[in-house]
């Protein structure tokens, strides 16, 4: 088909207008991207290769940078830090879902305004009592309490639009500004968080002192519970596989996820018995797996990749739950020592403490995740759930929980899966701004993520080849996750 | 729509054209040179002074105007590095890492011209030599300098019935006085609010750590800077371990200094210099580790503090740390000859007098302002002898912080990292000390591996190190030119362990 002169002219005009953008994209995205692939396989070092040292050729080193990366004794820590910060992701997703469900309710006017006013009055009264007792002396605490009151009143007047805007604040507020704000919130001696925690901890101290002799038993129970929970989840997984609800990929993936907490408990707890009992739990779990897969076999067959979503979300959540149990067990072990301190149970030192720095950043991320695009996606997803399903459920006499679990949650599964995948991508790439603004990667490298490591290697030491290799490894991880989404995302939704 | 887009495009093109044409280099009748420095208001006054200095010294156009127009560029450190390696940096740039930039090959060697025109190594502090160049060659001249010591608020001490410490004191004396101070100052307070000095968890703490360790004759690196040696022998390991233990005790047991958590809780970390100045002024700290530049802030306040100065606490061998904000001449400069005039200006009496009077650290060329330094005592009575003491110490006992050409200045500070690990219970003392050595030596290995030229330099230096070890073992005097570590050079010289040599060889 011939193109006439007018069409040529139109195309030329269109391309002309697009050209600045295309050129910018080429200059600042495509070419650097292509160059960084090349750099990852070279010894590009600013000391040897820069504008004034053009005579020194860049040497092709093959996979040397990648090999070096895996032999770097601190790479594992930074890699672990990146993944640790992602443990909070399921909570962020749950939080944004809860926020979306709440914001889907109409708040405006009616009797609610009176309820809100009563709540606000109670809050103001509580604040006054706190002030009288000398517990609310911090200006920040007063400010926050007042803010909550104001928000409730405005919300009751303006309705859900106000709340939706307010919840979306964390997403469009400048990152650095919010990080500085959180630094103040986390101030160990006089920050609002610890100011609020301190009376609670004071009240809990006598309880902690009472149960101190039993703390070792509590920690043991929690760890055993984690082991038993692992076995129960393995049994659940086997049944799904037997009934054709779960494919081979799903069961292997699920087994790996489920095994991680018992495995890491060997390193993260001080109990000697754990070194014997946890391998036993693991052995039993994997024996169940082999017994079912190779001897009993399955009743119903299914495609290889069925149930991947179950592994990614349900087993992933079980894994996080297992890690939390380990965390609680460790807290229980420390409780006698902490409760015997002169001032009672101490409030966390948050960003200043090696062990608390990562959870602090995770908590902040959780706050950011609730009011992020995830919430908007869930809101959009909720508006797409067919009303007739709820009507049918009402006719059947379903409770609110049954409505949620059997209608809302399955209907939102595609959104959930998309959010999880995007969250993993964002999580792998994230942590740079927080580390740079709040902790400089410390204390002792506890908040140095891969993104921050790439930055320091590239722009502080000038080893661009090595920094590019780390960046491309990160890309590889992100790419695998994205592929996973493309391949299994829709199937999970259809399941 | 097409017309609208076209109009926007034309407006953008016109705006871009105007921006380019109105730039200083287009608008100026004389060549423009740019100076990357911080956005300190004093820089603008210094630029005006430079223009006047050019006129006074006959560096003028036929019309009698200054031969160059100096403009200030305030890019950050990372920006400077990226500009420098891309051929886009200003004619001059300030840096605290001249050896690092020299290694990138972005500086102009001014060794001979500097010596001829009064801005050479001999025209500044002896301790600054390694901070201004690499391999004995000069690439920069200081815009100012600093020697850190304890700046004492004599009024705060007097409030609690105490007097400033002696000019020299030991860590034991520091501890005893600190305990007494925090006891008296916090009596009756619900929570400790007043500390003897600022946190040790940071750069100032490391300055103190180095002073104590060096005062016993030990350092982070060996004589040729080819290896980190903190864990290599019992004595060095013990020297570092002792300071780690002391720092822990002073922070968590005696509470002479605030913990990281307490620092994070302070509401005074805004502004230049962080919260230390405010806490010092408010009497929350009795003393702070600082350089003379702190007076820029303190003179702004109505309250006139009565200052005293003491060295950092240490043992026998007296030493302090010196640093330099040095102006480096960029290899890509379009007007290097004019930029060199700026370096001459930095060594001039006019500029140095400005630094002395304005308290912007140490003047780069103290020899030209001896009388001005003496006059400060009468001009600022509350500042007492602080000026002459700091100048004296800068010239006599100050040496740079440990810096190896084989460890990038921007890489992880493993000493700080290990101290954090030890403080947080993450590592035992032994593990923390071992980590410092292993990680710095790994950095050295990485540098060698990444650059064949560095490897060749390291090999040559390592051969020297083996010879030095042999000489030390046999109790022979070591040729001075073999020593690359400024601490060992000074220490061995002062202890009579060196054989003085000429640059040509071993005499």
Short mmCIF file of C-alpha atoms in Angstrom, two decimals, chain A:
data_model
loop_
_atom_site.label_atom_id
_atom_site.label_comp_id
_atom_site.label_asym_id
_atom_site.label_seq_id
_atom_site.Cartn_x
_atom_site.Cartn_y
_atom_site.Cartn_z
CA UNK A 1 0.00 0.00 0.00
CA UNK A 2 1.48 3.28 -1.09
CA UNK A 3 1.75 6.12 1.36
CA UNK A 4 0.80 9.50 -0.02
CA UNK A 5 2.66 12.75 0.63
CA UNK A 6 0.21 13.94 3.23
CA UNK A 7 0.63 10.77 5.24
CA UNK A 8 4.41 11.08 5.04
CA UNK A 9 4.12 14.65 6.25
CA UNK A 10 1.84 13.61 9.13
CA UNK A 11 4.22 10.85 10.16
CA UNK A 12 7.16 13.25 9.99
CA UNK A 13 5.32 15.77 12.18
CA UNK A 14 4.37 13.06 14.66
CA UNK A 15 7.90 11.69 14.83
CA UNK A 16 9.20 15.25 15.12
CA UNK A 17 7.12 15.85 18.22
CA UNK A 18 8.08 12.49 19.66
CA UNK A 19 11.74 12.94 18.87
CA UNK A 20 12.77 14.86 22.00
CA UNK A 21 11.25 12.13 24.15
CA UNK A 22 12.73 9.33 22.05
CA UNK A 23 16.17 10.97 22.10
CA UNK A 24 15.96 11.45 25.84
CA UNK A 25 14.89 7.85 26.32
CA UNK A 26 17.74 6.65 24.13
CA UNK A 27 20.35 8.87 25.77
CA UNK A 28 19.35 8.40 29.38
CA UNK A 29 17.82 4.91 29.42
CA UNK A 30 18.56 2.63 26.48
CA UNK A 31 22.22 3.49 25.88
CA UNK A 32 23.20 3.49 29.60
CA UNK A 33 21.32 0.22 30.01
CA UNK A 34 23.16 -1.40 27.11
CA UNK A 35 26.45 0.03 28.36
CA UNK A 36 25.88 -1.31 31.85
CA UNK A 37 25.44 -4.85 30.45
CA UNK A 38 28.78 -4.47 28.74
CA UNK A 39 30.35 -2.89 31.84
CA UNK A 40 29.29 -5.81 34.02
CA UNK A 41 31.65 -8.02 32.03
CA UNK A 42 34.58 -5.62 32.04
CA UNK A 43 37.12 -4.25 34.50
CA UNK A 44 35.74 -0.71 34.07
CA UNK A 45 37.26 1.21 36.93
CA UNK A 46 37.17 5.01 37.04
CA UNK A 47 40.81 5.03 38.12
CA UNK A 48 41.83 3.47 34.82
CA UNK A 49 39.04 4.44 32.47
CA UNK A 50 37.79 7.98 32.40
CA UNK A 51 37.82 11.03 30.16
CA UNK A 52 41.53 11.56 30.79
CA UNK A 53 42.51 7.91 30.54
CA UNK A 54 41.01 6.98 27.23
CA UNK A 55 44.24 5.27 26.16
CA UNK A 56 43.77 2.45 28.67
CA UNK A 57 41.50 -0.12 27.01
CA UNK A 58 38.63 -1.58 28.99
CA UNK A 59 39.38 -5.26 29.51
CA UNK A 60 36.78 -7.99 29.05
CA UNK A 61 36.77 -10.09 32.22
CA UNK A 62 33.88 -12.45 31.48
CA UNK A 63 32.04 -13.51 34.62
CA UNK A 64 34.83 -12.42 36.98
CA UNK A 65 32.73 -9.62 38.49
CA UNK A 66 29.89 -12.05 39.19
CA UNK A 67 32.25 -14.59 40.73
CA UNK A 68 33.78 -11.88 42.87
CA UNK A 69 30.33 -10.82 43.97
CA UNK A 70 29.60 -14.24 45.42
CA UNK A 71 32.96 -14.37 47.19
CA UNK A 72 32.50 -10.94 48.75
CA UNK A 73 32.10 -11.74 52.48
CA UNK A 74 29.58 -8.94 52.98
CA UNK A 75 27.44 -9.47 49.90
CA UNK A 76 25.42 -12.14 51.72
CA UNK A 77 24.60 -9.68 54.50
CA UNK A 78 23.41 -7.01 52.07
CA UNK A 79 21.44 -9.58 50.10
CA UNK A 80 19.90 -10.85 53.35
CA UNK A 81 19.08 -7.29 54.42
CA UNK A 82 17.23 -6.74 51.15
CA UNK A 83 15.17 -9.88 51.65
CA UNK A 84 14.61 -9.21 55.34
CA UNK A 85 13.00 -5.89 54.51
CA UNK A 86 10.63 -7.75 52.21
CA UNK A 87 9.29 -9.92 55.04
CA UNK A 88 6.97 -7.05 55.90
CA UNK A 89 5.41 -7.16 52.45
CA UNK A 90 2.51 -9.56 53.24
CA UNK A 91 1.55 -7.27 56.14
CA UNK A 92 1.70 -4.28 53.83
CA UNK A 93 -0.57 -6.04 51.38
CA UNK A 94 -2.97 -7.02 54.16
CA UNK A 95 -2.87 -3.46 55.46
CA UNK A 96 -3.66 -1.94 52.10
CA UNK A 97 -6.52 -4.42 51.64
CA UNK A 98 -7.94 -3.50 55.05
CA UNK A 99 -7.57 0.19 54.19
CA UNK A 100 -9.35 -0.36 50.86
CA UNK A 101 -12.17 -2.28 52.56
CA UNK A 102 -12.58 0.49 55.13
CA UNK A 103 -12.43 3.21 52.54
CA UNK A 104 -15.09 1.46 50.53
CA UNK A 105 -17.55 2.22 53.32
CA UNK A 106 -19.36 5.54 53.28
CA UNK A 107 -18.43 7.58 56.36
CA UNK A 108 -20.23 10.77 55.65
CA UNK A 109 -22.89 12.33 57.84
CA UNK A 110 -25.76 10.59 59.57
CA UNK A 111 -25.24 9.06 62.95
CA UNK A 112 -21.54 8.55 62.24
CA UNK A 113 -20.77 12.22 62.79
CA UNK A 114 -21.97 11.85 66.37
CA UNK A 115 -19.94 8.69 66.86
CA UNK A 116 -16.87 10.47 65.50
CA UNK A 117 -17.44 13.46 67.73
CA UNK A 118 -17.72 11.17 70.74
CA UNK A 119 -14.48 9.41 69.76
CA UNK A 120 -12.76 12.77 69.33
CA UNK A 121 -14.03 13.96 72.70
CA UNK A 122 -12.72 10.78 74.33
CA UNK A 123 -9.36 11.32 72.65
CA UNK A 124 -9.14 14.93 73.79
CA UNK A 125 -10.08 13.86 77.32
CA UNK A 126 -7.44 11.13 77.23
CA UNK A 127 -4.88 13.64 76.05
CA UNK A 128 -5.77 15.99 78.89
CA UNK A 129 -5.43 13.15 81.38
CA UNK A 130 -2.06 12.26 79.89
CA UNK A 131 -0.96 15.87 80.16
CA UNK A 132 -2.15 16.08 83.76
CA UNK A 133 -0.20 12.94 84.60
CA UNK A 134 2.84 14.32 82.82
CA UNK A 135 2.88 11.55 80.23
CA UNK A 136 2.02 13.58 77.19
CA UNK A 137 4.61 16.28 77.54
CA UNK A 138 6.09 15.78 74.11
CA UNK A 139 4.91 18.36 71.60
CA UNK A 140 4.94 15.71 68.91
CA UNK A 141 2.56 13.47 70.88
CA UNK A 142 0.11 16.32 71.39
CA UNK A 143 0.38 17.24 67.73
CA UNK A 144 -0.34 13.69 66.63
CA UNK A 145 -3.30 13.25 68.96
CA UNK A 146 -4.76 16.56 67.79
CA UNK A 147 -4.20 15.57 64.17
CA UNK A 148 -6.08 12.31 64.62
CA UNK A 149 -8.99 14.19 66.18
CA UNK A 150 -9.07 16.71 63.36
CA UNK A 151 -8.92 13.95 60.74
CA UNK A 152 -11.85 12.13 62.34
CA UNK A 153 -14.00 15.24 62.37
CA UNK A 154 -13.13 16.29 58.82
CA UNK A 155 -13.64 12.71 57.66
CA UNK A 156 -17.08 12.56 59.18
CA UNK A 157 -17.99 15.71 57.30
CA UNK A 158 -16.25 15.08 53.98
CA UNK A 159 -16.82 11.34 53.82
CA UNK A 160 -14.65 8.68 52.25
CA UNK A 161 -13.09 11.05 49.72
CA UNK A 162 -11.28 12.78 52.58
CA UNK A 163 -10.04 9.51 54.01
CA UNK A 164 -8.97 8.23 50.60
CA UNK A 165 -6.93 11.40 50.05
CA UNK A 166 -5.40 11.20 53.52
CA UNK A 167 -4.55 7.53 53.17
CA UNK A 168 -2.86 8.26 49.88
CA UNK A 169 -0.61 10.92 51.48
CA UNK A 170 2.39 8.62 52.09
CA UNK A 171 2.58 7.88 48.40
CA UNK A 172 2.77 11.39 47.08
CA UNK A 173 4.69 12.96 49.95
CA UNK A 174 8.40 13.37 49.25
CA UNK A 175 10.29 10.26 50.45
CA UNK A 176 13.10 12.14 52.13
CA UNK A 177 10.67 14.33 54.08
CA UNK A 178 8.80 11.31 55.41
CA UNK A 179 12.06 9.57 56.33
CA UNK A 180 13.17 12.57 58.37
CA UNK A 181 9.77 12.62 60.03
CA UNK A 182 10.09 8.93 60.87
CA UNK A 183 13.55 9.52 62.29
CA UNK A 184 11.92 11.91 64.74
CA UNK A 185 9.12 9.46 65.47
CA UNK A 186 11.73 6.80 66.24
CA UNK A 187 13.80 9.04 68.57
CA UNK A 188 14.51 6.56 71.40
CA UNK A 189 14.26 8.86 74.42
CA UNK A 190 11.63 11.36 73.43
CA UNK A 191 10.04 10.19 70.18
CA UNK A 192 6.25 9.82 70.14
CA UNK A 193 6.46 6.08 69.48
CA UNK A 194 8.56 5.36 72.55
CA UNK A 195 6.63 7.93 74.55
CA UNK A 196 3.51 5.90 73.81
CA UNK A 197 5.27 2.58 74.39
CA UNK A 198 6.93 3.47 77.66
CA UNK A 199 3.79 3.46 79.89
CA UNK A 200 2.77 0.16 78.31
CA UNK A 201 6.20 -1.32 78.96
CA UNK A 202 6.16 0.00 82.50
CA UNK A 203 2.82 -1.70 83.07
CA UNK A 204 4.11 -4.91 81.51
CA UNK A 205 7.33 -5.01 83.52
CA UNK A 206 5.81 -6.64 86.63
CA UNK A 207 4.09 -9.20 84.39
CA UNK A 208 7.36 -9.87 82.59
CA UNK A 209 9.15 -10.25 85.90
CA UNK A 210 6.53 -12.72 87.06
CA UNK A 211 6.75 -14.85 83.97
CA UNK A 212 10.54 -14.48 83.72
CA UNK A 213 11.24 -17.92 85.23
CA UNK A 214 8.95 -19.45 82.62
CA UNK A 215 10.40 -17.55 79.67
CA UNK A 216 12.66 -20.37 78.63
CA UNK A 217 9.63 -22.67 78.57
CA UNK A 218 7.61 -20.10 76.59
CA UNK A 219 10.42 -19.80 74.03
CA UNK A 220 10.58 -23.60 73.81
CA UNK A 221 6.83 -23.83 73.31
CA UNK A 222 6.93 -21.19 70.58
CA UNK A 223 9.72 -22.98 68.73
CA UNK A 224 8.03 -26.35 69.06
CA UNK A 225 4.84 -24.72 67.85
CA UNK A 226 6.74 -23.47 64.84
CA UNK A 227 7.99 -27.01 64.16
CA UNK A 228 4.54 -28.55 64.57
CA UNK A 229 3.05 -25.80 62.41
CA UNK A 230 5.62 -26.68 59.75
CA UNK A 231 4.46 -30.31 59.80
CA UNK A 232 0.79 -29.34 59.66
CA UNK A 233 1.43 -27.10 56.68
CA UNK A 234 3.40 -29.86 54.97
CA UNK A 235 0.44 -32.19 55.50
CA UNK A 236 -1.88 -29.56 54.02
CA UNK A 237 0.44 -29.24 51.05
CA UNK A 238 0.52 -33.03 50.54
CA UNK A 239 -3.29 -33.21 50.54
CA UNK A 240 -3.54 -30.45 47.97
CA UNK A 241 -1.05 -32.33 45.81
CA UNK A 242 -2.87 -35.64 46.32
CA UNK A 243 -6.19 -34.09 45.30
CA UNK A 244 -4.80 -32.48 42.19
CA UNK A 245 -5.06 -28.96 43.61
CA UNK A 246 -1.35 -28.44 43.56
CA UNK A 247 1.20 -29.19 40.83
CA UNK A 248 4.78 -30.41 41.16
CA UNK A 249 6.28 -26.93 40.94
CA UNK A 250 3.95 -25.68 43.63
CA UNK A 251 4.74 -28.47 46.05
CA UNK A 252 8.51 -28.07 45.72
CA UNK A 253 8.26 -24.31 46.04
CA UNK A 254 5.93 -24.64 49.01
CA UNK A 255 8.24 -27.12 50.74
CA UNK A 256 11.16 -24.72 50.34
CA UNK A 257 9.19 -21.79 51.75
CA UNK A 258 7.89 -23.84 54.66
CA UNK A 259 11.32 -25.26 55.50
CA UNK A 260 13.07 -21.91 55.80
CA UNK A 261 11.93 -20.96 59.34
CA UNK A 262 12.94 -24.31 60.94
CA UNK A 263 16.20 -24.17 59.04
CA UNK A 264 17.08 -20.63 60.13
CA UNK A 265 16.04 -21.34 63.71
CA UNK A 266 19.25 -23.40 63.87
CA UNK A 267 21.24 -20.20 63.45
CA UNK A 268 18.99 -17.64 65.06
CA UNK A 269 18.33 -19.26 68.44
CA UNK A 270 20.63 -20.16 71.31
CA UNK A 271 18.91 -23.38 72.44
CA UNK A 272 21.05 -26.47 72.11
CA UNK A 273 18.00 -28.71 71.75
CA UNK A 274 16.99 -26.80 68.63
CA UNK A 275 20.07 -28.19 66.87
CA UNK A 276 18.62 -31.68 67.39
CA UNK A 277 14.86 -31.17 67.30
CA UNK A 278 14.57 -28.84 64.31
CA UNK A 279 16.51 -31.16 61.98
CA UNK A 280 14.10 -33.85 63.16
CA UNK A 281 11.07 -31.74 62.24
CA UNK A 282 12.67 -30.98 58.90
CA UNK A 283 13.49 -34.64 58.34
CA UNK A 284 9.92 -35.73 59.16
CA UNK A 285 8.46 -33.05 56.89
CA UNK A 286 10.65 -33.98 53.95
CA UNK A 287 10.07 -37.71 54.59
CA UNK A 288 6.33 -37.03 54.39
CA UNK A 289 6.99 -35.25 51.13
CA UNK A 290 9.05 -38.09 49.63
CA UNK A 291 6.67 -40.74 50.96
CA UNK A 292 3.67 -39.02 49.41
CA UNK A 293 5.36 -38.15 46.12
CA UNK A 294 7.26 -41.34 45.39
CA UNK A 295 5.35 -44.07 47.25
CA UNK A 296 1.72 -43.13 47.86
CA UNK A 297 1.51 -40.99 44.71
CA UNK A 298 -1.46 -38.73 43.94
CA UNK A 299 -5.15 -39.53 43.40
CA UNK A 300 -5.84 -36.86 40.82
CA UNK A 301 -3.39 -35.41 38.37
CA UNK A 302 -3.09 -31.82 37.40
CA UNK A 303 -0.85 -29.56 35.33
CA UNK A 304 2.71 -29.07 36.52
CA UNK A 305 2.32 -25.46 37.60
CA UNK A 306 -1.06 -25.55 39.28
CA UNK A 307 -1.24 -23.99 42.75
CA UNK A 308 1.78 -21.75 42.32
CA UNK A 309 -0.21 -18.87 43.70
CA UNK A 310 -1.01 -20.91 46.79
CA UNK A 311 2.70 -21.49 47.32
CA UNK A 312 3.62 -17.88 46.72
CA UNK A 313 0.97 -16.36 48.95
CA UNK A 314 -0.22 -18.92 51.49
CA UNK A 315 3.12 -20.72 52.00
CA UNK A 316 4.93 -17.40 51.82
CA UNK A 317 2.71 -16.11 54.60
CA UNK A 318 3.34 -19.31 56.62
CA UNK A 319 7.06 -18.70 56.21
CA UNK A 320 6.75 -15.16 57.50
CA UNK A 321 4.63 -16.48 60.38
CA UNK A 322 7.38 -18.99 61.20
CA UNK A 323 9.99 -16.25 61.30
CA UNK A 324 7.76 -14.22 63.59
CA UNK A 325 7.49 -17.16 65.98
CA UNK A 326 11.30 -17.37 66.06
CA UNK A 327 11.38 -13.64 66.77
CA UNK A 328 8.93 -14.01 69.66
CA UNK A 329 10.89 -16.95 71.03
CA UNK A 330 14.05 -14.83 71.05
CA UNK A 331 12.20 -11.99 72.73
CA UNK A 332 10.94 -14.43 75.36
CA UNK A 333 14.50 -15.57 75.97
CA UNK A 334 15.66 -12.00 76.48
CA UNK A 335 12.69 -11.07 78.67
CA UNK A 336 14.21 -11.99 82.08
CA UNK A 337 17.28 -9.87 81.38
CA UNK A 338 15.25 -6.98 80.00
CA UNK A 339 12.68 -6.94 82.78
CA UNK A 340 15.36 -6.94 85.46
CA UNK A 341 16.85 -3.67 84.21
CA UNK A 342 16.55 -0.70 86.59
CA UNK A 343 13.94 1.16 84.50
CA UNK A 344 11.96 -1.97 83.66
CA UNK A 345 11.41 -3.19 80.12
CA UNK A 346 13.34 -0.80 77.87
CA UNK A 347 11.77 0.75 74.79
CA UNK A 348 13.51 -0.18 71.53
CA UNK A 349 16.32 2.04 70.33
CA UNK A 350 15.00 1.66 66.77
CA UNK A 351 17.39 3.01 64.14
CA UNK A 352 20.29 3.27 66.59
CA UNK A 353 20.25 -0.45 67.37
CA UNK A 354 21.70 -3.12 65.09
CA UNK A 355 18.83 -5.54 65.67
CA UNK A 356 16.02 -2.99 65.56
CA UNK A 357 17.21 -0.91 62.59
CA UNK A 358 15.82 -3.27 59.93
CA UNK A 359 12.44 -3.84 61.63
CA UNK A 360 12.19 -0.05 62.04
CA UNK A 361 12.59 0.47 58.32
CA UNK A 362 10.19 -2.39 57.68
CA UNK A 363 7.55 -0.78 59.90
CA UNK A 364 7.95 2.46 58.05
CA UNK A 365 7.59 0.59 54.77
CA UNK A 366 4.43 -1.02 56.14
CA UNK A 367 2.99 2.42 56.82
CA UNK A 368 3.91 3.52 53.31
CA UNK A 369 2.46 0.37 51.77
CA UNK A 370 -0.97 0.79 53.38
CA UNK A 371 -1.60 4.10 51.70
CA UNK A 372 0.06 3.37 48.43
CA UNK A 373 -1.02 2.47 44.92
CA UNK A 374 -1.85 -0.97 46.34
CA UNK A 375 -4.77 0.54 48.20
CA UNK A 376 -5.98 2.20 45.01
CA UNK A 377 -5.67 -1.08 43.12
CA UNK A 378 -7.71 -2.85 45.79
CA UNK A 379 -10.31 -0.06 45.69
CA UNK A 380 -10.55 -0.47 41.94
CA UNK A 381 -10.73 -4.26 42.38
CA UNK A 382 -13.51 -3.94 44.96
CA UNK A 383 -15.60 -1.85 42.59
CA UNK A 384 -15.31 -4.69 40.06
CA UNK A 385 -16.70 -7.41 42.33
CA UNK A 386 -20.19 -8.32 40.99
CA UNK A 387 -22.88 -7.25 43.47
CA UNK A 388 -25.04 -10.25 42.62
CA UNK A 389 -22.49 -12.49 44.34
CA UNK A 390 -23.02 -10.59 47.59
CA UNK A 391 -26.78 -10.65 47.09
CA UNK A 392 -26.67 -14.41 46.63
CA UNK A 393 -24.54 -14.71 49.75
CA UNK A 394 -27.01 -12.58 51.71
CA UNK A 395 -29.86 -14.81 50.60
CA UNK A 396 -27.83 -17.80 51.80
CA UNK A 397 -27.37 -16.05 55.16
CA UNK A 398 -23.60 -15.63 54.91
CA UNK A 399 -21.82 -13.79 57.72
CA UNK A 400 -19.61 -10.76 56.90
CA UNK A 401 -16.51 -12.95 57.30
CA UNK A 402 -17.96 -15.60 54.97
CA UNK A 403 -18.78 -12.88 52.43
CA UNK A 404 -15.22 -11.66 52.58
CA UNK A 405 -13.52 -15.06 52.53
CA UNK A 406 -15.69 -16.67 49.86
CA UNK A 407 -16.39 -13.70 47.58
CA UNK A 408 -14.17 -10.65 48.11
CA UNK A 409 -10.84 -12.41 48.63
CA UNK A 410 -11.12 -14.78 45.64
CA UNK A 411 -12.40 -11.98 43.43
CA UNK A 412 -9.40 -9.85 44.37
CA UNK A 413 -6.88 -12.64 43.83
CA UNK A 414 -5.63 -11.19 40.54
CA UNK A 415 -5.04 -7.82 42.19
CA UNK A 416 -3.33 -9.49 45.16
CA UNK A 417 -1.02 -11.45 42.93
CA UNK A 418 -0.12 -8.38 40.90
CA UNK A 419 0.56 -6.41 44.08
CA UNK A 420 2.72 -9.18 45.50
CA UNK A 421 4.83 -9.37 42.36
CA UNK A 422 5.19 -5.62 42.06
CA UNK A 423 6.00 -5.52 45.76
CA UNK A 424 8.77 -8.06 45.34
CA UNK A 425 10.21 -6.07 42.43
CA UNK A 426 10.00 -2.82 44.39
CA UNK A 427 11.40 -4.50 47.49
CA UNK A 428 14.40 -5.90 45.65
CA UNK A 429 15.17 -2.53 44.14
CA UNK A 430 14.37 -0.53 47.25
CA UNK A 431 16.00 0.56 50.46
CA UNK A 432 18.37 3.09 48.95
CA UNK A 433 16.66 6.33 49.94
CA UNK A 434 15.94 5.07 53.45
CA UNK A 435 19.50 3.88 54.00
CA UNK A 436 20.97 7.07 52.59
CA UNK A 437 18.69 9.40 54.55
CA UNK A 438 18.16 7.60 57.82
CA UNK A 439 21.04 5.29 58.63
CA UNK A 440 23.81 5.57 56.03
CA UNK A 441 23.52 1.80 55.76
CA UNK A 442 24.32 1.26 59.43
CA UNK A 443 24.63 0.46 62.25
CA UNK A 444 27.36 -1.93 61.11
CA UNK A 445 25.82 -2.50 57.68
CA UNK A 446 22.49 -3.69 59.11
CA UNK A 447 20.46 -1.54 56.70
CA UNK A 448 22.73 -1.72 53.66
CA UNK A 449 20.60 -3.11 50.86
CA UNK A 450 21.71 -4.19 47.40
CA UNK A 451 20.59 -0.87 45.91
CA UNK A 452 22.71 1.04 48.42
CA UNK A 453 25.62 -1.31 47.83
CA UNK A 454 25.45 -0.67 44.07
CA UNK A 455 25.56 3.05 44.73
CA UNK A 456 28.58 2.90 47.04
CA UNK A 457 30.48 0.57 44.74
CA UNK A 458 29.75 2.66 41.68
CA UNK A 459 30.06 6.19 42.95
CA UNK A 460 32.26 5.96 46.03
CA UNK A 461 34.88 3.46 44.92
CA UNK A 462 34.50 3.96 41.17
CA UNK A 463 34.38 0.24 40.33
CA UNK A 464 31.70 0.60 37.71
CA UNK A 465 32.19 -2.89 36.27
CA UNK A 466 31.56 -4.55 39.60
CA UNK A 467 28.66 -2.23 40.48
CA UNK A 468 27.07 -3.06 37.11
CA UNK A 469 27.43 -6.77 37.84
CA UNK A 470 25.56 -6.34 41.14
CA UNK A 471 22.90 -4.30 39.36
CA UNK A 472 22.43 -6.98 36.72
CA UNK A 473 22.21 -9.72 39.31
CA UNK A 474 19.46 -7.70 40.90
CA UNK A 475 17.82 -7.35 37.51
CA UNK A 476 18.02 -11.11 37.04
CA UNK A 477 16.14 -11.66 40.29
CA UNK A 478 13.53 -9.10 39.34
CA UNK A 479 13.24 -10.66 35.88
CA UNK A 480 12.64 -14.14 37.30
CA UNK A 481 9.88 -12.81 39.53
CA UNK A 482 8.28 -10.99 36.62
CA UNK A 483 8.43 -14.10 34.46
CA UNK A 484 6.80 -15.95 37.30
CA UNK A 485 3.99 -13.40 37.24
CA UNK A 486 3.46 -13.66 33.50
CA UNK A 487 3.39 -17.39 33.58
CA UNK A 488 1.36 -18.09 36.68
CA UNK A 489 -0.48 -14.89 37.56
CA UNK A 490 -3.52 -15.44 35.41
CA UNK A 491 -3.71 -19.12 36.29
CA UNK A 492 -3.82 -18.31 39.99
CA UNK A 493 -6.64 -15.91 39.37
CA UNK A 494 -8.57 -18.50 37.42
CA UNK A 495 -8.02 -21.06 40.14
#
